Structure formats: structure tokens, C-alpha cells
Amino acid sequence: MLPGVGVFGTGSTARVLVPLLKAEGFEVHALWGRSEEEACCLAKELGIPFHTSRSDDVLLHQDVDLVCIYIPPSMTRQIAVKALGIGKNVVCEKAATAVDSFKMVTAARYYPQLLSIMGNTLRFLPAFVAMRQLLGEGYVGELQVCDVRVYGPSLLDQSYGWTCEDLMGGGGLHTVGSAIIDLLSYLTGARARRVHGLLRTFVQQNVSIRGIRRVTSDDFCFFQMLMGGSGSDAVCCTVTLNFNMPGSFVHEVMVVGSTGRLVARGTELYGQRNGSKSEELLLSDSGWAGPEVTEMPLPHLQGLCSMVKALRQSFRAHEERRSWARGPVAIAATFEDGLYVQTVVEAVKRSSCSGEWECVEIMSQEPDPNHNLCEALQRNKN
Amino acid sequence: MLPGVGVFGTGSTARVLVPLLKAEGFEVHALWGRSEEEACCLAKELGIPFHTSRSDDVLLHQDVDLVCIYIPPSMTRQIAVKALGIGKNVVCEKAATAVDSFKMVTAARYYPQLLSIMGNTLRFLPAFVAMRQLLGEGYVGELQVCDVRVYGPSLLDQSYGWTCEDLMGGGGLHTVGSAIIDLLSYLTGARARRVHGLLRTFVQQNVSIRGIRRVTSDDFCFFQMLMGGSGSDAVCCTVTLNFNMPGSFVHEVMVVGSTGRLVARGTELYGQRNGSKSEELLLSDSGWAGPEVTEMPLPHLQGLCSMVKALRQSFRAHEERRSWARGPVAIAATFEDGLYVQTVVEAVKRSSCSGEWECVEIMSQEPDPNHNLCEALQRNKN
């Protein structure tokens, strides 16, 4: 029996998610929006019976067993942790900081019987599922290099908001880079040990953001990660993100090894073994039968679709509508993966400031909120 | 009247260059090879009347007015400087070190009436000539990012030699990267101030290089350059070179600006302005009518062809066979450009060791050869 769903968010992802959930047989009972108007408007459009701007109304809704959280990063932790505390299963987007991510990990560990996954949809895209399997089977031999490029139009919203603010979780690195960081650890089975990066905000003002307001989030970012191994064994990953290219969308993930290579271009997978003269198409685009969505790149859209299918399989196996099977969602990113990704994002930002390679050190206990205060007191004493 | 030519080298470039020179009306009078056998064999094949393994025999040959030097980097400085001293015009490949490059600059400055250019053929490729012009005309607006990728098969020779040795000028960065570094300064009209890079030798041994011998030159290199401007005004350049990809050849140079972008793929040029929905083909491949050469990538081959045409125009304008006009070869890389490129290459190598951003500081006087000795004496004294 499928659980009832409550959705947080009225953005483009929520707008796509609800029809996908319905198509798989989920009932969406409640929608939360930041304002009554936004919530009301979208609920009407999508045919959701209940809407609200108060988060508890969704979290405590008796028909809601699964909560999908697609809201600005700075608000995610609060809702996700509360949802788990109330006993709801959670699918959510990334948080804004490593501290927030750590709090989410703590909650997820405390409620292991509840589903708690990050909505990193690229893991579910058939091209990447196949790529991971081929990597495991040794298609490329010993993995040497991963090379990722994502180019597209501006990520900024029409009006000034969190997407413009670095500290609110806006910017190419946080929004798109984090999906790539997660994907690469999924594909390689390894984690970044050291990172180096450079962030830029080329467009600091535009037609709708002007006056004293400036964009602080990055629209260009490249970073390198040394993953797994130690020293020269490490896999070299390079990622280039450029969101100053309206009218184009490039999403290319290449892995190169000692005996061959694999490239996912958009939703298609190509491969070439060293002996071969040309690339072979390993997985073609199956065509997108769902609703047309221009704001969401196809790899994310199709990945989202596959993730919803996996969720259905996970829940359908059980009588009780809140119980779920781990198998179908085993490839999903856990909250621990979310913490890792957030840690890498912050290390890349540090590197962009320091100009140096930065180590990726996963938080193992919550920083003392009085730490800064203590330091200040110390300084005054000396 | 065209000058008589002497060619140094028996490698793939020399083999292509001689027919191109002949097709433009140059007479090739003499060929130098490292061994009598190599020289004899290629001279016979290409119909060159005189061959030798003694460099002076070519440099002092009375019919030779222009010397083309395509030999291992570590030998280039010696021949180039001597040729200028004897009063011959010089086209040559890169040297092995910045000190060598500096000595070549000194010689070139001393004989300003002689032609002395680096054989960086990409500057002459029509796609890059057009790209540079469009950049000047403001096609992309304010330049923000350059993104270059060159992927291909191994650069190693069949047998162990200088291509395997980092210190001898082997490796992707020195061989191919230097052409890209030169190209980007040609395209942008700016120079790198700071660089960061990572070099790897993934394949240290192969069928022909084994036992105690190991490859020390890089087969993968990733570097960034901050060019021109200061601080956030700088153009961000990223270059990825990967020579572990047999069976493929990718040569892509993209420049992104505030109002559009240009991409050269192989020998073709594409562009897209921000308002437009798709790329336009700005310059199509004219087709290669010359001899088939598998070892040399098409952009370099066609660039070489255009450079030889430019040389003909430069010399043809004059009665005296050693005089030349600056106009047709004005876009060529000078020896000063060669020193700049070599300095960047060495800064990237330093960065790969230190892990830090390294400044590009062009040598302004020759380092004292006794410097190390003096330091040692100093240390002993203290």
C-alpha cells in the first residue's frame, strides 16, 4: 500500500514532482508554500486537496506518511528533522550548511526505521546506473580521470532571493555542483580527500537585481577533487560549471580509465574501449513522455521520474503504508552522503578563498555554538 | 625571391613540412638528422639533395637562407642561436627550459633584421584567426572564461626517448599545453599572471618502455590560468589535456563572454550570441587537400600549412632572397612569446608540486650559472 504524500515547496521541482507521484499511484494530500497565495495557487493547479503555509499542518496531517521537501536550502534542515521526529518518511533536497547537514544525519540515525534520503536524482538516471555498473565490471580498466562539464543559462530566479545569495545556498556550486559531487562518489565508490577550486560571480547585477543589491552566489565554478587512494593512486576529477551560457545546455560526465572510457552526454551513454576506433552508443535516450518542463534539465527530470518509480517499488512491497523496502532505494543518497557533499562544497569554497588545496574532513560532532564566543573571551583575556 | 631552406629533424613534422614548403615554391636544399642513416633515408624519400648529421653543414650551406628546426626541445636552443649568429632566418619549435628560451630571446634581439619565429601553428589556423578577430569585434562581449580540452592517444614515441622524459621537454603539458598557452595569449591579447595545475603520469610503462625505465612525462594535465586584469577582472582559463584516450581526438577551444561565446572544434568555428537559440557555424572545415598524415592532428597540420603560406608571402615581396616582410608573419609567435610560454609551463609544473597558485614571472636576465655554487659556499661559511 502506497503512503500518502505531503509536498513542501512551490518551485519548479515541486511542480514536476506532484504529477510524477500521482502517475505512480501516490496520493498527494497536502502542499506547503511560503505564502498562502503560492500554496493555494499551485494546489488548485495540481489538484491537491489541502494547502497551507504552516509547516506543522502538513507534518501532522494524518494522511501524510511521506514528506517530500523541495524548498530553499536554508529552511530544509528544520522541516526534515521535525518530520523525522514526528515519524514521517522523508525525501529532501540539500541543506545550506554542513552544520545543518550534520543535524539531519543525527536525526536520520535516531530514526533508522524511517526512510530518509536526499533527492539527488542523477543517481537514478539510467545512464548513470549503467555507467556505474560498467565501471564495476571493468569497462574502463583502472579509473584515472573524471571530467564533468555543465553549461547552461543563469540559475537566478526572476526576483531577488536565495538563489542570489552564497550564504543561503545559492550558486552553481551549491545547486548543481553538489549533485555532481554526489554523482561522482556514487559512480566511483570513493570520496574526495582533497579539493581545489575557483568560484566567480561574473554577473553581479541584471535587469531585476540592481541598485544596492548584488548577486554573491557563483555563476562560474571549476574545481578538482582527488578521490580515494592516497597520493598518485587517487582518481583526478575535474568539474567545470558555467551558467553564463543562455540558449545552451551541456551536461557531460566522462570517466577515463586504463583500458577505455565512458561518457554520459545528457541522458545518453557512450563508451569506447582503447582498441576500438570509435565510440559506441551504450544507452540511448528513451524519449521523455512526461510533461514538458523547460526549467529543469532533462537528466534531472528523467532522474526524478526514475526516483519516484523506485519509491513506489520500495513502498508497494509492504502492507503497512509507512513500511518500505530498502532494496529499490538502496542507490539513493543518504543523509550521510548529504553531509559529505556539503562538506566538499564548503571545502571548495574555502579553497577558492585560500587558493590552496583543502582537505575534506567530515564533521563527527556538532560544533559548539559557543565556540566563537569562547574564542572572543579568550582573546580578551590575553 | 624565395630563400633556400635547410630543415633540422626527421620526425613527423619535418616529414610534413618539406612537401608543404615545396608546394609553396621553396627549395629545400639540406636536411639534418641525428644519425646519417635517418637523414639519408628521409632525404631520399623527400628528394632533398643534401643530408648530414653535422649541424654546421646545414647552417653554413651557402644555399640555405631559412632554417626550420623541428628537433627534440633540449637541442633546439643550440641550433637556433647558432643559426641566427651565422645570419640565417629561423623558424623553430619550443626549447626545453626557460633558460634556453631566454638565450634564444637574447639572440633574436641581437639580430632584429633576421626572421625568428616560433613554429606555433595554431595561431595560423583560420578558425583561430577568425576567433581572434571576432573577439576583437566584441562578439562575446566582455571575455570571462576560456575552456580548452585536448584529448587523444599517447604522445610517447615507439621507443624510449625524450618524449618519455619530463626534464627533456616531453609530456602533454610541454608538447601540447605550450601550444594552447600560446594560443590563449594570442586570442585574448593577455598573459597569464597566476597559474595552478596538476600533472599525472598514469601510464609509467608500456610494451616498449619497461624494466627499470619509467615514463616521467605527464599524460594527463589540468591547469588554470588567470589572465590579464587583476583580481576579479582576470579571465579564467581552464585547460584539460588527456593523452590516455587512443582512438579519439578532441581539440576544443571555447571562449565565453558576457554576451555570447565562440567554440573552435577541431578546425571549425561555431558561435552563439546570448539572445540566440542555437549555435551558428561561422567557419566550416575547408577540407584537407594535402598529404594524409595520421600522426599530426588536423588543427596543427592545417595551421602548419597556413604558416608556410604566410612565410612565402613574407619572403616573396622582396628581391633579395634573405629579406622578408613583417606583415604576413606578424601573427606568428616571437621568441619572446616562446619565453613566456616556457615560463608558464614551468610555473604549472611548480604548482603541481607545491599545490599552490604560482606567479608567472618572466626572466629578465640570465640566471648566474654559479648561483648554486655560491649558495653552497655561503652555507658552508655559516
Coordinates of C-alpha atoms in Angstrom, one line a residue, chain A residues 144-310:
Chain A
Q144 CA 42.1 7.5 -13.8
V145 CA 40.1 10.7 -14.5
C146 CA 36.6 12.0 -14.3
D147 CA 35.8 15.1 -16.3
V148 CA 32.4 16.8 -15.8
R149 CA 31.0 19.9 -17.6
V150 CA 27.7 21.5 -17.0
Y151 CA 26.9 24.6 -19.0
G152 CA 23.6 26.4 -19.1
P153 CA 21.7 29.6 -18.6
S154 CA 21.6 31.6 -15.4
L155 CA 20.3 29.9 -12.2
L156 CA 19.0 33.1 -10.7
D157 CA 15.3 33.5 -10.0
Q158 CA 13.4 36.2 -11.7
S159 CA 13.4 38.3 -8.5
Y160 CA 16.0 38.7 -5.8
G161 CA 16.1 35.7 -3.4
W162 CA 18.1 32.8 -2.0
T163 CA 19.5 31.8 -5.4
C164 CA 21.4 35.1 -5.5
E165 CA 23.0 34.6 -2.0
D166 CA 26.0 32.5 -1.5
L167 CA 25.3 32.1 2.2
M168 CA 21.7 31.0 1.6
G169 CA 22.9 28.0 -0.6
G170 CA 22.6 29.8 -3.9
G171 CA 25.1 29.5 -6.8
G172 CA 26.2 26.9 -9.3
L173 CA 28.5 25.0 -6.9
H174 CA 25.8 24.5 -4.3
T175 CA 22.9 23.9 -6.6
V176 CA 24.4 21.9 -9.5
G177 CA 27.9 21.1 -8.2
S178 CA 26.6 19.3 -5.2
A179 CA 24.6 17.0 -7.5
I180 CA 27.8 16.3 -9.4
I181 CA 29.9 15.7 -6.2
D182 CA 27.3 13.2 -5.1
L183 CA 27.2 11.5 -8.5
L184 CA 31.0 11.1 -8.7
S185 CA 31.1 9.4 -5.3
Y186 CA 28.2 7.2 -6.4
L187 CA 30.0 6.3 -9.7
T188 CA 33.5 5.7 -8.3
G189 CA 32.6 4.4 -4.8
A190 CA 35.2 6.7 -3.4
R191 CA 35.2 10.1 -1.7
A192 CA 37.1 13.3 -2.2
R193 CA 40.1 13.6 0.1
R194 CA 41.4 17.0 -1.2
V195 CA 39.8 19.6 -3.3
H196 CA 40.8 22.8 -5.1
G197 CA 38.5 25.3 -6.7
L198 CA 37.8 28.7 -8.1
L199 CA 34.4 30.5 -7.9
R200 CA 33.4 33.6 -9.8
T201 CA 30.3 35.8 -10.0
F202 CA 30.6 37.3 -13.4
V203 CA 27.1 38.7 -13.5
Q204 CA 26.6 40.6 -10.2
Q205 CA 23.6 42.6 -11.4
N206 CA 20.9 42.2 -14.0
V207 CA 17.6 43.7 -15.1
S208 CA 15.8 42.5 -11.9
I209 CA 18.7 42.7 -9.5
R210 CA 20.1 46.2 -9.3
G211 CA 20.5 49.2 -7.1
I212 CA 22.4 48.3 -3.9
R213 CA 21.7 44.6 -4.4
R214 CA 24.3 42.4 -5.8
V215 CA 24.5 38.7 -6.6
T216 CA 27.0 36.9 -4.3
S217 CA 26.4 33.4 -5.5
D218 CA 28.8 31.9 -8.1
D219 CA 27.8 31.7 -11.8
F220 CA 31.1 30.1 -12.8
C221 CA 33.0 27.4 -10.8
F222 CA 35.6 24.9 -11.6
F223 CA 37.0 22.5 -9.1
Q224 CA 39.2 19.4 -8.8
M225 CA 38.8 16.6 -6.4
L226 CA 41.4 13.9 -5.6
M227 CA 39.2 10.9 -4.8
G228 CA 40.0 7.7 -2.9
G229 CA 43.6 6.3 -2.9
S230 CA 46.4 8.3 -1.5
G231 CA 48.9 10.3 -3.5
S232 CA 49.2 9.2 -7.1
D233 CA 46.6 6.4 -6.8
A234 CA 43.8 9.0 -6.5
V235 CA 41.3 9.5 -9.2
C236 CA 41.6 13.0 -10.6
C237 CA 38.2 14.7 -11.0
T238 CA 37.7 18.0 -12.7
V239 CA 34.4 19.8 -12.8
T240 CA 33.5 22.9 -14.8
L241 CA 30.2 24.7 -14.2
N242 CA 29.3 27.7 -16.2
F243 CA 25.9 29.4 -16.0
N244 CA 26.6 32.3 -18.3
M245 CA 25.5 30.4 -21.4
P246 CA 21.8 31.2 -22.2
G247 CA 20.4 29.1 -25.0
S248 CA 22.6 26.1 -24.4
F249 CA 22.6 23.1 -22.1
V250 CA 25.6 20.8 -21.8
H251 CA 25.7 18.0 -19.3
E252 CA 28.6 15.8 -19.8
V253 CA 30.2 13.3 -17.5
M254 CA 33.3 11.4 -18.7
V255 CA 35.3 8.8 -16.9
V256 CA 38.6 7.7 -18.4
G257 CA 40.5 4.6 -17.3
S258 CA 43.4 2.5 -18.4
T259 CA 41.5 0.4 -21.0
G260 CA 38.7 2.6 -22.1
R261 CA 36.2 5.4 -21.3
L262 CA 32.6 6.1 -20.8
V263 CA 30.8 9.4 -21.5
A264 CA 27.2 10.4 -20.5
R265 CA 26.0 13.2 -22.6
G266 CA 22.7 14.4 -21.3
T267 CA 20.7 11.2 -20.8
E268 CA 22.7 9.1 -23.3
L269 CA 25.6 6.9 -22.5
Y270 CA 28.6 6.3 -24.9
G271 CA 31.7 4.1 -24.4
Q272 CA 34.9 3.4 -26.2
R273 CA 37.5 0.7 -25.4
N274 CA 41.1 1.5 -26.1
G275 CA 41.3 -1.0 -29.0
S276 CA 38.2 0.4 -30.7
K277 CA 38.3 3.1 -33.5
S278 CA 35.1 4.8 -32.5
E279 CA 32.5 5.4 -29.7
E280 CA 29.6 3.0 -29.2
L281 CA 26.2 4.1 -28.1
L282 CA 25.5 2.1 -25.0
L283 CA 22.2 3.6 -23.9
S284 CA 20.1 5.9 -26.0
D285 CA 17.7 8.4 -24.8
S286 CA 14.4 6.7 -24.2
G287 CA 12.5 9.8 -25.1
W288 CA 10.6 11.8 -22.5
A289 CA 7.0 11.0 -22.3
G290 CA 6.1 13.1 -19.3
P291 CA 5.1 16.7 -19.1
E292 CA 7.2 19.3 -20.9
V293 CA 9.3 21.2 -18.4
T294 CA 11.7 23.9 -19.7
E295 CA 13.2 24.9 -16.3
M296 CA 14.5 21.5 -15.4
P297 CA 17.4 19.9 -17.4
L298 CA 16.4 16.5 -18.8
P299 CA 18.9 14.4 -16.8
H300 CA 17.4 15.8 -13.6
L301 CA 13.9 15.4 -14.9
Q302 CA 14.3 11.8 -16.0
G303 CA 16.3 11.0 -12.8
L304 CA 13.4 12.4 -10.7
C305 CA 11.0 10.2 -12.7
S306 CA 13.1 7.1 -12.0
M307 CA 13.4 8.0 -8.4
V308 CA 9.7 8.2 -7.9
K309 CA 9.3 4.8 -9.6
A310 CA 11.9 3.4 -7.1

